[in-house]
Amino acid sequence: MMSLENIKIAIGSDHGGFLLKEQVKEYLLTKYHVEDMGCESLDSVDYPIYAHKVAHKVASKECDYGLLICTTGVGMSMAANKTEGVRAVLATKLDINYISRTSNKNAKAGNYNHALQQINSPYIATFDADMAPTPDFIYKTLPFFFEENNKIGFVQLPQSFNNPDIFQYRFKAYNKIPFEQDYFYHSIQIAKNATNSAIYCGTNTLFSREALNSCNGFATKTISEDIATGMLIESNGYKCLALDDIEAYGSSVTDLTGFIKQRSRWARGCIQILKNYKILKNKGLSFRQKLEYLSCISYWFFGLRRMIYLLTPLLFSIFGIIIIDCNLTTFIALWLPAYILKRFTLDILENKKRSSTWNKIYETILTPILFKETLKEFFGFSNTKFEVSPKYSSSSKMSKTNFKLLISHLLLLSFNIIGLIMCIFKIKKLGTLIPNFFYYLH
């Protein structure tokens, strides 16, 4: 038997668990050999870095055991489990069981389906690792399952976050810019109740186990298992609801790399649903439900739509390639009413839930990346790897993703400047360049 003084323990934490780590380390050093893998202070850090360090020590046999400490323990254990030969489970005093498995097959959906085999509860709640439900979550959702004449599949509540989204955070405009997802959760989702096409969003949801069993658990043919699972449940005749009540809070992505990774995964997952789940051929969905889901999925082609929007005037003003052949009067008659309605109507009706200006900014920033990702996925270059969205990243170095995005936007900016200059020189000779001129100013 190994003596206590020969046992080696690797210990690590994020900034949220730093103080507790120091206390635990001080105690362990009285009995064991301890290797501290960080972090070193209360400054914000990216927790997977330290989870991987500790996991590597255990996997390489340099240490006999590993101990990870963070705010909840969930994120740390998930990150450590990505290291081959390591199994990390959550230690708790809350009488809550933590189920782990020996593989990561089918990612999040696989985790859920594995857990379903271990439990027999008639109702299943799902939350992302960073989400913390309020005590009233069950009171707000469970009663719907006992209503007469309603076979409820799931009840979806909005996502809400304790920190500002990436744009509110970077521009220090928390109270001036609408939260990016508010319009979807508090307007679009609620409207979808009328057609029984409420979307399961992966977290803050209560399910009927019977409904999950009807579609053999969570969908595994897409990395957007949430949307596909909800659609399959609704196609099996269950009524599903989206509520406006916020009863869980989490952490929003605050760095551009994480934001891009998250949205790329959502986009690719939706295209996988389009290709693998044959929405139009699903006999269980009504015509309106099919339209709702096709609308949801087609949104993620905005990269292609906006790239066309960005390049079309450049092709004409710089290279003389005519894309739309019409005079100035016709152009204004067709474009101006649509622009005014789109620019102001929803902003007025939705008050502080939506901003057309910021919506354009969101989409334009993501366009060079999602334009490529959606086309690759659509034409068969599929990426089925599920990557967890990093939260609270604190690296000061520019990532490769950010660098590529920066170069793409600098190229677009350069071409726009060239196009604007050419418009100024040609505008007296060719009246049709006037719309292009105003486009560049816009």
Short mmCIF file of C-alpha atoms in Angstrom, two decimals:
data_model
loop_
_atom_site.label_atom_id
_atom_site.label_comp_id
_atom_site.label_asym_id
_atom_site.label_seq_id
_atom_site.Cartn_x
_atom_site.Cartn_y
_atom_site.Cartn_z
CA MET A 1 0.00 0.00 0.00
CA MET A 2 1.22 3.50 -0.89
CA SER A 3 2.10 5.58 2.18
CA LEU A 4 0.32 8.90 2.59
CA GLU A 5 3.46 10.98 2.15
CA ASN A 6 4.06 9.36 -1.25
CA ILE A 7 0.62 10.21 -2.64
CA LYS A 8 0.81 13.02 -5.16
CA ILE A 9 -2.20 15.27 -5.74
CA ALA A 10 -2.53 17.86 -8.48
CA ILE A 11 -4.81 20.74 -7.53
CA GLY A 12 -6.20 23.56 -9.66
CA SER A 13 -8.95 26.15 -9.72
CA ASP A 14 -10.39 29.09 -11.59
CA HIS A 15 -10.62 32.56 -10.06
CA GLY A 16 -13.95 31.67 -8.42
CA GLY A 17 -12.37 28.78 -6.53
CA PHE A 18 -8.99 30.36 -5.86
CA LEU A 19 -9.48 31.16 -2.17
CA LEU A 20 -10.92 27.72 -1.39
CA LYS A 21 -8.08 26.08 -3.33
CA GLU A 22 -5.52 27.88 -1.17
CA GLN A 23 -7.23 26.67 2.00
CA VAL A 24 -7.55 23.08 0.77
CA LYS A 25 -3.93 23.08 -0.44
CA GLU A 26 -2.70 24.24 2.96
CA TYR A 27 -4.49 21.31 4.60
CA LEU A 28 -3.39 18.70 2.03
CA LEU A 29 0.25 19.71 2.34
CA THR A 30 0.24 18.43 5.92
CA LYS A 31 -0.33 14.87 4.64
CA TYR A 32 0.43 14.63 0.92
CA HIS A 33 2.70 15.90 -1.82
CA VAL A 34 0.72 18.61 -3.68
CA GLU A 35 1.36 20.20 -7.06
CA ASP A 36 -0.50 23.49 -7.54
CA MET A 37 -1.39 23.97 -11.23
CA GLY A 38 -2.98 27.43 -10.73
CA CYS A 39 -4.65 29.80 -10.95
CA GLU A 40 -2.52 32.21 -8.97
CA SER A 41 -4.91 35.03 -8.03
CA LEU A 42 -8.50 36.30 -8.06
CA ASP A 43 -8.04 37.76 -11.55
CA SER A 44 -10.49 36.35 -14.10
CA VAL A 45 -9.15 33.28 -15.96
CA ASP A 46 -10.35 30.68 -18.47
CA TYR A 47 -11.06 27.63 -16.29
CA PRO A 48 -10.48 24.88 -18.95
CA ILE A 49 -6.76 25.78 -18.97
CA TYR A 50 -6.36 24.69 -15.35
CA ALA A 51 -8.68 21.71 -15.71
CA HIS A 52 -6.52 20.42 -18.56
CA LYS A 53 -3.31 20.97 -16.58
CA VAL A 54 -4.57 18.91 -13.64
CA ALA A 55 -6.06 16.24 -15.90
CA HIS A 56 -2.76 15.89 -17.78
CA LYS A 57 -0.88 15.35 -14.52
CA VAL A 58 -3.23 12.48 -13.61
CA ALA A 59 -3.35 10.96 -17.11
CA SER A 60 0.47 10.98 -17.37
CA LYS A 61 0.77 9.29 -13.93
CA GLU A 62 2.81 12.22 -12.62
CA CYS A 63 0.17 12.57 -9.92
CA ASP A 64 -2.07 9.95 -8.34
CA TYR A 65 -5.14 12.15 -7.97
CA GLY A 66 -6.46 15.49 -9.17
CA LEU A 67 -8.64 18.02 -7.38
CA LEU A 68 -10.41 20.82 -9.27
CA ILE A 69 -12.26 23.69 -7.64
CA CYS A 70 -14.50 26.29 -9.28
CA THR A 71 -17.78 28.04 -8.56
CA THR A 72 -20.00 25.02 -9.32
CA GLY A 73 -17.52 22.27 -10.24
CA VAL A 74 -19.54 21.34 -13.32
CA GLY A 75 -17.50 23.22 -15.91
CA MET A 76 -14.20 22.03 -14.48
CA SER A 77 -15.25 18.37 -14.51
CA MET A 78 -16.54 18.65 -18.08
CA ALA A 79 -13.25 20.18 -19.23
CA ALA A 80 -11.16 17.57 -17.43
CA ASN A 81 -13.19 14.74 -18.96
CA LYS A 82 -11.92 15.75 -22.39
CA THR A 83 -8.51 14.31 -21.41
CA GLU A 84 -8.16 10.65 -22.34
CA GLY A 85 -7.82 8.36 -19.34
CA VAL A 86 -9.37 10.82 -16.89
CA ARG A 87 -12.81 10.65 -15.27
CA ALA A 88 -13.85 13.67 -13.21
CA VAL A 89 -17.08 13.75 -11.21
CA LEU A 90 -18.70 16.43 -9.08
CA ALA A 91 -18.41 16.29 -5.30
CA THR A 92 -21.33 17.95 -3.52
CA LYS A 93 -23.19 18.20 -0.24
CA LEU A 94 -26.53 19.07 -1.84
CA ASP A 95 -27.83 15.48 -2.24
CA ILE A 96 -27.63 15.91 -6.01
CA ASN A 97 -26.23 13.02 -8.02
CA TYR A 98 -23.69 13.57 -10.77
CA ILE A 99 -23.65 11.03 -13.60
CA SER A 100 -20.57 10.60 -15.77
CA ARG A 101 -19.77 8.24 -18.65
CA THR A 102 -16.63 6.80 -20.21
CA SER A 103 -17.02 8.33 -23.69
CA ASN A 104 -18.09 11.61 -25.24
CA LYS A 105 -20.07 10.06 -28.13
CA ASN A 106 -22.82 12.37 -29.42
CA ALA A 107 -21.60 15.10 -27.05
CA LYS A 108 -24.34 16.87 -25.07
CA ALA A 109 -27.16 14.73 -26.51
CA GLY A 110 -25.18 11.61 -25.63
CA ASN A 111 -24.74 12.83 -22.06
CA TYR A 112 -28.46 13.44 -21.71
CA ASN A 113 -29.41 10.08 -23.21
CA HIS A 114 -26.95 8.28 -20.95
CA ALA A 115 -28.46 10.03 -17.91
CA LEU A 116 -31.98 9.09 -19.02
CA GLN A 117 -30.99 5.42 -18.82
CA GLN A 118 -29.90 5.86 -15.20
CA ILE A 119 -33.03 7.56 -13.85
CA ASN A 120 -36.79 7.00 -13.89
CA SER A 121 -38.18 10.46 -13.14
CA PRO A 122 -41.36 11.32 -15.12
CA TYR A 123 -40.08 14.90 -15.64
CA ILE A 124 -36.64 16.01 -16.77
CA ALA A 125 -35.19 19.52 -16.47
CA THR A 126 -32.20 20.54 -18.58
CA PHE A 127 -29.79 23.39 -17.83
CA ASP A 128 -26.48 24.47 -19.29
CA ALA A 129 -23.57 24.20 -16.88
CA ASP A 130 -23.48 27.96 -16.23
CA MET A 131 -27.24 28.29 -15.66
CA ALA A 132 -28.61 28.58 -12.11
CA PRO A 133 -32.40 28.12 -11.77
CA THR A 134 -34.42 30.04 -9.21
CA PRO A 135 -36.47 28.17 -6.57
CA ASP A 136 -39.62 29.02 -8.57
CA PHE A 137 -38.54 27.27 -11.76
CA ILE A 138 -40.52 24.11 -11.00
CA TYR A 139 -43.55 26.07 -9.75
CA LYS A 140 -43.71 27.99 -13.03
CA THR A 141 -43.28 25.00 -15.36
CA LEU A 142 -44.62 21.81 -13.76
CA PRO A 143 -48.33 22.77 -13.40
CA PHE A 144 -48.76 22.86 -17.21
CA PHE A 145 -48.19 19.11 -17.36
CA PHE A 146 -51.29 18.50 -15.26
CA GLU A 147 -53.74 20.50 -17.36
CA GLU A 148 -56.62 18.48 -18.79
CA ASN A 149 -56.83 17.93 -22.54
CA ASN A 150 -53.23 19.04 -23.01
CA LYS A 151 -50.47 16.55 -23.72
CA ILE A 152 -47.49 18.76 -22.84
CA GLY A 153 -44.08 17.81 -24.23
CA PHE A 154 -41.90 20.54 -22.77
CA VAL A 155 -42.08 24.02 -21.28
CA GLN A 156 -39.32 26.41 -22.34
CA LEU A 157 -38.30 29.49 -20.31
CA PRO A 158 -36.07 32.31 -21.59
CA GLN A 159 -32.34 32.46 -21.16
CA SER A 160 -31.16 35.40 -19.11
CA PHE A 161 -27.67 36.38 -18.04
CA ASN A 162 -26.05 38.05 -15.06
CA ASN A 163 -23.48 39.78 -17.25
CA PRO A 164 -23.86 41.91 -20.39
CA ASP A 165 -23.56 40.35 -23.84
CA ILE A 166 -20.38 40.83 -25.86
CA PHE A 167 -21.50 44.10 -27.48
CA GLN A 168 -22.90 45.63 -24.30
CA TYR A 169 -19.71 44.57 -22.53
CA ARG A 170 -17.22 45.91 -25.08
CA PHE A 171 -19.05 49.19 -25.68
CA LYS A 172 -19.92 49.62 -21.98
CA ALA A 173 -23.53 50.21 -22.97
CA TYR A 174 -25.49 47.73 -20.87
CA ASN A 175 -28.53 50.01 -20.55
CA LYS A 176 -28.36 51.45 -24.07
CA ILE A 177 -28.07 48.39 -26.33
CA PRO A 178 -30.83 45.74 -26.21
CA PHE A 179 -29.62 42.33 -25.09
CA GLU A 180 -28.95 40.40 -28.28
CA GLN A 181 -31.32 37.47 -27.59
CA ASP A 182 -34.20 39.31 -25.92
CA TYR A 183 -36.19 39.75 -29.13
CA PHE A 184 -36.09 36.02 -29.80
CA TYR A 185 -37.01 34.83 -26.30
CA HIS A 186 -39.61 37.44 -25.39
CA SER A 187 -41.28 38.03 -28.77
CA ILE A 188 -40.59 35.40 -31.41
CA GLN A 189 -40.74 32.43 -29.04
CA ILE A 190 -43.99 33.56 -27.45
CA ALA A 191 -45.57 34.05 -30.89
CA LYS A 192 -44.59 30.50 -31.83
CA ASN A 193 -47.02 29.16 -29.23
CA ALA A 194 -49.84 29.94 -31.69
CA THR A 195 -48.53 27.32 -34.12
CA ASN A 196 -47.16 24.88 -31.53
CA SER A 197 -43.65 25.42 -32.82
CA ALA A 198 -41.91 26.74 -29.70
CA ILE A 199 -38.21 25.96 -29.97
CA TYR A 200 -36.35 23.93 -27.37
CA CYS A 201 -33.25 26.02 -26.66
CA GLY A 202 -31.12 23.50 -24.79
CA THR A 203 -31.49 24.94 -21.30
CA ASN A 204 -34.10 26.22 -18.82
CA THR A 205 -36.57 23.58 -19.96
CA LEU A 206 -38.81 21.00 -18.27
CA PHE A 207 -39.70 17.85 -20.25
CA SER A 208 -42.19 15.09 -19.96
CA ARG A 209 -40.19 11.87 -20.00
CA GLU A 210 -42.98 10.31 -22.04
CA ALA A 211 -42.43 12.97 -24.71
CA LEU A 212 -38.67 12.29 -24.76
CA ASN A 213 -39.30 8.55 -25.02
CA SER A 214 -41.59 9.15 -28.00
CA CYS A 215 -38.59 10.30 -30.06
CA ASN A 216 -36.03 7.92 -28.48
CA GLY A 217 -34.44 10.61 -26.33
CA PHE A 218 -32.42 13.59 -27.45
CA ALA A 219 -31.60 13.93 -31.15
CA THR A 220 -28.09 12.79 -32.09
CA LYS A 221 -27.81 13.56 -35.83
CA THR A 222 -26.94 17.21 -35.26
CA ILE A 223 -24.85 19.32 -32.91
CA SER A 224 -28.00 21.44 -32.38
CA GLU A 225 -29.72 18.61 -30.57
CA ASP A 226 -32.03 21.03 -28.80
CA ILE A 227 -33.94 22.35 -31.82
CA ALA A 228 -34.17 18.89 -33.40
CA THR A 229 -35.42 17.27 -30.19
CA GLY A 230 -38.15 19.89 -29.72
CA MET A 231 -39.25 19.54 -33.34
CA LEU A 232 -39.49 15.74 -33.07
CA ILE A 233 -41.55 15.98 -29.88
CA GLU A 234 -43.97 18.42 -31.51
CA SER A 235 -44.21 16.19 -34.58
CA ASN A 236 -45.33 13.37 -32.27
CA GLY A 237 -48.43 15.34 -31.26
CA TYR A 238 -47.24 16.97 -28.03
CA LYS A 239 -48.07 20.58 -27.22
CA CYS A 240 -45.01 22.60 -26.24
CA LEU A 241 -44.95 26.01 -24.61
CA ALA A 242 -42.61 28.98 -24.41
CA LEU A 243 -43.11 31.27 -21.41
CA ASP A 244 -41.99 34.84 -20.81
CA ASP A 245 -40.96 34.24 -17.18
CA ILE A 246 -37.26 34.33 -16.34
CA GLU A 247 -36.43 31.66 -13.76
CA ALA A 248 -32.77 30.87 -14.49
CA TYR A 249 -29.66 32.99 -14.93
CA GLY A 250 -26.32 32.20 -16.51
CA SER A 251 -23.16 33.71 -17.98
CA SER A 252 -23.03 35.26 -21.43
CA VAL A 253 -20.01 34.94 -23.72
CA THR A 254 -17.86 38.07 -23.37
CA ASP A 255 -15.11 37.51 -25.94
CA LEU A 256 -15.36 37.52 -29.73
CA THR A 257 -13.70 34.14 -30.24
CA GLY A 258 -16.21 32.43 -27.97
CA PHE A 259 -19.08 34.32 -29.58
CA ILE A 260 -18.00 33.18 -33.07
CA LYS A 261 -17.49 29.58 -31.93
CA GLN A 262 -20.95 29.51 -30.35
CA ARG A 263 -22.76 30.99 -33.36
CA SER A 264 -20.86 28.82 -35.84
CA ARG A 265 -21.98 25.74 -33.90
CA TRP A 266 -25.60 26.92 -33.91
CA ALA A 267 -25.46 27.63 -37.65
CA ARG A 268 -23.87 24.31 -38.56
CA GLY A 269 -26.27 22.44 -36.30
CA CYS A 270 -29.31 24.00 -37.95
CA ILE A 271 -28.06 23.05 -41.42
CA GLN A 272 -27.49 19.50 -40.16
CA ILE A 273 -31.14 19.47 -39.05
CA LEU A 274 -32.21 20.63 -42.51
CA LYS A 275 -30.27 17.82 -44.15
CA ASN A 276 -30.79 14.97 -41.67
CA TYR A 277 -34.34 15.42 -40.41
CA LYS A 278 -36.24 16.15 -43.67
CA ILE A 279 -38.59 18.78 -42.29
CA LEU A 280 -40.80 18.95 -45.39
CA LYS A 281 -41.31 15.18 -45.36
CA ASN A 282 -42.17 15.00 -41.65
CA LYS A 283 -45.85 13.98 -41.68
CA GLY A 284 -46.25 14.79 -38.00
CA LEU A 285 -45.66 18.51 -38.54
CA SER A 286 -48.39 20.79 -39.82
CA PHE A 287 -47.74 23.08 -42.77
CA ARG A 288 -47.33 26.08 -40.47
CA GLN A 289 -44.95 24.18 -38.17
CA LYS A 290 -42.80 23.27 -41.17
CA LEU A 291 -42.69 26.91 -42.21
CA GLU A 292 -41.73 27.96 -38.68
CA TYR A 293 -38.82 25.52 -38.49
CA LEU A 294 -37.65 26.29 -42.02
CA SER A 295 -37.70 29.98 -41.09
CA CYS A 296 -35.65 29.26 -37.97
CA ILE A 297 -33.05 27.31 -39.94
CA SER A 298 -32.93 29.61 -42.96
CA TYR A 299 -32.01 32.54 -40.68
CA TRP A 300 -28.52 31.09 -40.36
CA PHE A 301 -27.88 31.70 -44.04
CA PHE A 302 -27.75 35.41 -43.22
CA GLY A 303 -23.98 35.27 -43.83
CA LEU A 304 -24.62 34.44 -47.49
CA ARG A 305 -27.39 37.05 -47.78
CA ARG A 306 -25.34 39.80 -46.18
CA MET A 307 -22.21 38.93 -48.15
CA ILE A 308 -24.23 39.41 -51.35
CA TYR A 309 -25.48 42.70 -49.90
CA LEU A 310 -21.92 43.81 -49.18
CA LEU A 311 -20.41 42.76 -52.52
CA THR A 312 -23.15 43.74 -54.99
CA PRO A 313 -22.46 47.53 -54.98
CA LEU A 314 -18.72 46.86 -55.14
CA LEU A 315 -19.09 44.76 -58.27
CA PHE A 316 -20.90 47.63 -59.99
CA SER A 317 -18.97 50.68 -58.80
CA ILE A 318 -15.47 49.13 -59.07
CA PHE A 319 -15.77 46.54 -61.83
CA GLY A 320 -18.81 47.82 -63.75
CA ILE A 321 -20.73 44.54 -63.36
CA ILE A 322 -24.48 45.28 -63.37
CA ILE A 323 -26.39 43.24 -60.77
CA ILE A 324 -29.66 45.22 -60.64
CA ASP A 325 -30.63 47.09 -63.81
CA CYS A 326 -33.03 49.94 -62.95
CA ASN A 327 -33.11 53.72 -62.88
CA LEU A 328 -32.84 55.86 -59.76
CA THR A 329 -36.59 56.53 -59.46
CA THR A 330 -37.48 52.82 -59.63
CA PHE A 331 -34.75 51.95 -57.15
CA ILE A 332 -35.98 54.51 -54.60
CA ALA A 333 -39.62 53.46 -55.09
CA LEU A 334 -38.73 49.83 -54.35
CA TRP A 335 -36.04 50.27 -51.72
CA LEU A 336 -37.04 53.26 -49.57
CA PRO A 337 -40.45 52.03 -48.26
CA ALA A 338 -39.01 48.63 -47.39
CA TYR A 339 -36.02 50.22 -45.67
CA ILE A 340 -38.15 52.57 -43.58
CA LEU A 341 -40.55 49.80 -42.53
CA LYS A 342 -37.74 47.42 -41.61
CA ARG A 343 -35.60 50.10 -39.98
CA PHE A 344 -38.20 51.69 -37.73
CA THR A 345 -41.39 49.60 -37.43
CA LEU A 346 -40.00 46.71 -35.38
CA ASP A 347 -37.88 49.05 -33.27
CA ILE A 348 -41.02 50.99 -32.32
CA LEU A 349 -43.24 47.95 -31.79
CA GLU A 350 -40.68 45.99 -29.78
CA ASN A 351 -39.46 49.01 -27.82
CA LYS A 352 -36.24 47.98 -26.05
CA LYS A 353 -36.18 44.33 -27.19
CA ARG A 354 -34.73 44.94 -30.61
CA SER A 355 -32.53 47.37 -32.51
CA SER A 356 -32.28 47.14 -36.31
CA THR A 357 -28.98 49.00 -36.20
CA TRP A 358 -27.35 46.63 -33.75
CA ASN A 359 -28.85 43.64 -35.50
CA LYS A 360 -26.98 44.73 -38.64
CA ILE A 361 -23.80 45.14 -36.63
CA TYR A 362 -24.12 41.63 -35.12
CA GLU A 363 -24.71 40.05 -38.52
CA THR A 364 -22.06 42.05 -40.38
CA ILE A 365 -19.38 41.15 -37.83
CA LEU A 366 -20.20 37.44 -38.14
CA THR A 367 -20.72 37.41 -41.92
CA PRO A 368 -17.16 36.53 -43.10
CA ILE A 369 -17.11 33.52 -40.74
CA LEU A 370 -20.69 32.25 -41.05
CA PHE A 371 -20.72 32.79 -44.81
CA LYS A 372 -17.95 30.19 -45.06
CA GLU A 373 -19.17 27.86 -42.30
CA THR A 374 -22.76 27.56 -43.59
CA LEU A 375 -21.68 26.91 -47.17
CA LYS A 376 -19.17 24.26 -46.05
CA GLU A 377 -21.84 22.52 -43.98
CA PHE A 378 -24.47 22.77 -46.70
CA PHE A 379 -22.21 21.26 -49.36
CA GLY A 380 -21.20 18.29 -47.23
CA PHE A 381 -18.03 19.40 -45.44
CA SER A 382 -19.66 18.59 -42.14
CA ASN A 383 -18.23 19.34 -38.72
CA THR A 384 -19.89 17.26 -36.00
CA LYS A 385 -17.54 18.28 -33.19
CA PHE A 386 -19.39 19.86 -30.28
CA GLU A 387 -17.33 22.61 -28.66
CA VAL A 388 -18.51 24.16 -25.40
CA SER A 389 -18.72 27.96 -25.56
CA PRO A 390 -15.93 29.46 -23.40
CA LYS A 391 -17.08 31.95 -20.78
CA TYR A 392 -15.05 34.69 -19.10
CA SER A 393 -11.99 34.27 -21.33
CA SER A 394 -9.30 36.72 -20.21
CA SER A 395 -6.53 36.21 -22.79
CA SER A 396 -5.05 39.47 -24.10
CA LYS A 397 -3.67 37.76 -27.22
CA MET A 398 -5.57 37.90 -30.50
CA SER A 399 -6.79 34.43 -31.50
CA LYS A 400 -6.42 33.03 -35.02
CA THR A 401 -10.19 33.31 -35.46
CA ASN A 402 -10.18 36.99 -34.52
CA PHE A 403 -7.18 37.66 -36.76
CA LYS A 404 -8.87 36.07 -39.77
CA LEU A 405 -12.03 38.04 -39.05
CA LEU A 406 -10.04 41.27 -38.74
CA ILE A 407 -8.34 40.69 -42.10
CA SER A 408 -11.70 39.94 -43.74
CA HIS A 409 -13.23 43.18 -42.47
CA LEU A 410 -10.14 45.23 -43.39
CA LEU A 411 -10.40 43.90 -46.95
CA LEU A 412 -14.11 44.76 -47.09
CA LEU A 413 -13.39 48.22 -45.68
CA SER A 414 -10.65 48.80 -48.25
CA PHE A 415 -12.92 47.84 -51.14
CA ASN A 416 -15.68 50.06 -49.73
CA ILE A 417 -13.32 53.04 -49.61
CA ILE A 418 -12.22 52.37 -53.19
CA GLY A 419 -15.85 52.04 -54.24
CA LEU A 420 -16.80 55.30 -52.52
CA ILE A 421 -13.96 57.18 -54.20
CA MET A 422 -14.93 55.80 -57.61
CA CYS A 423 -18.56 56.81 -56.98
CA ILE A 424 -17.49 60.39 -56.24
CA PHE A 425 -15.54 60.62 -59.50
CA LYS A 426 -18.22 58.93 -61.63
CA ILE A 427 -21.39 60.29 -60.04
CA LYS A 428 -21.67 63.21 -62.50
CA LYS A 429 -21.33 60.90 -65.47
CA LEU A 430 -23.61 58.07 -64.39
CA GLY A 431 -26.73 58.79 -62.32
CA THR A 432 -27.17 55.12 -61.42
CA LEU A 433 -24.12 55.38 -59.19
CA ILE A 434 -26.06 57.62 -56.80
CA PRO A 435 -27.67 54.67 -54.92
CA ASN A 436 -24.21 53.14 -54.53
CA PHE A 437 -22.88 56.40 -53.16
CA PHE A 438 -25.57 56.51 -50.47
CA TYR A 439 -25.01 52.83 -49.76
CA TYR A 440 -21.35 53.44 -48.92
CA LEU A 441 -22.28 56.37 -46.68
CA HIS A 442 -24.85 54.16 -44.97
#
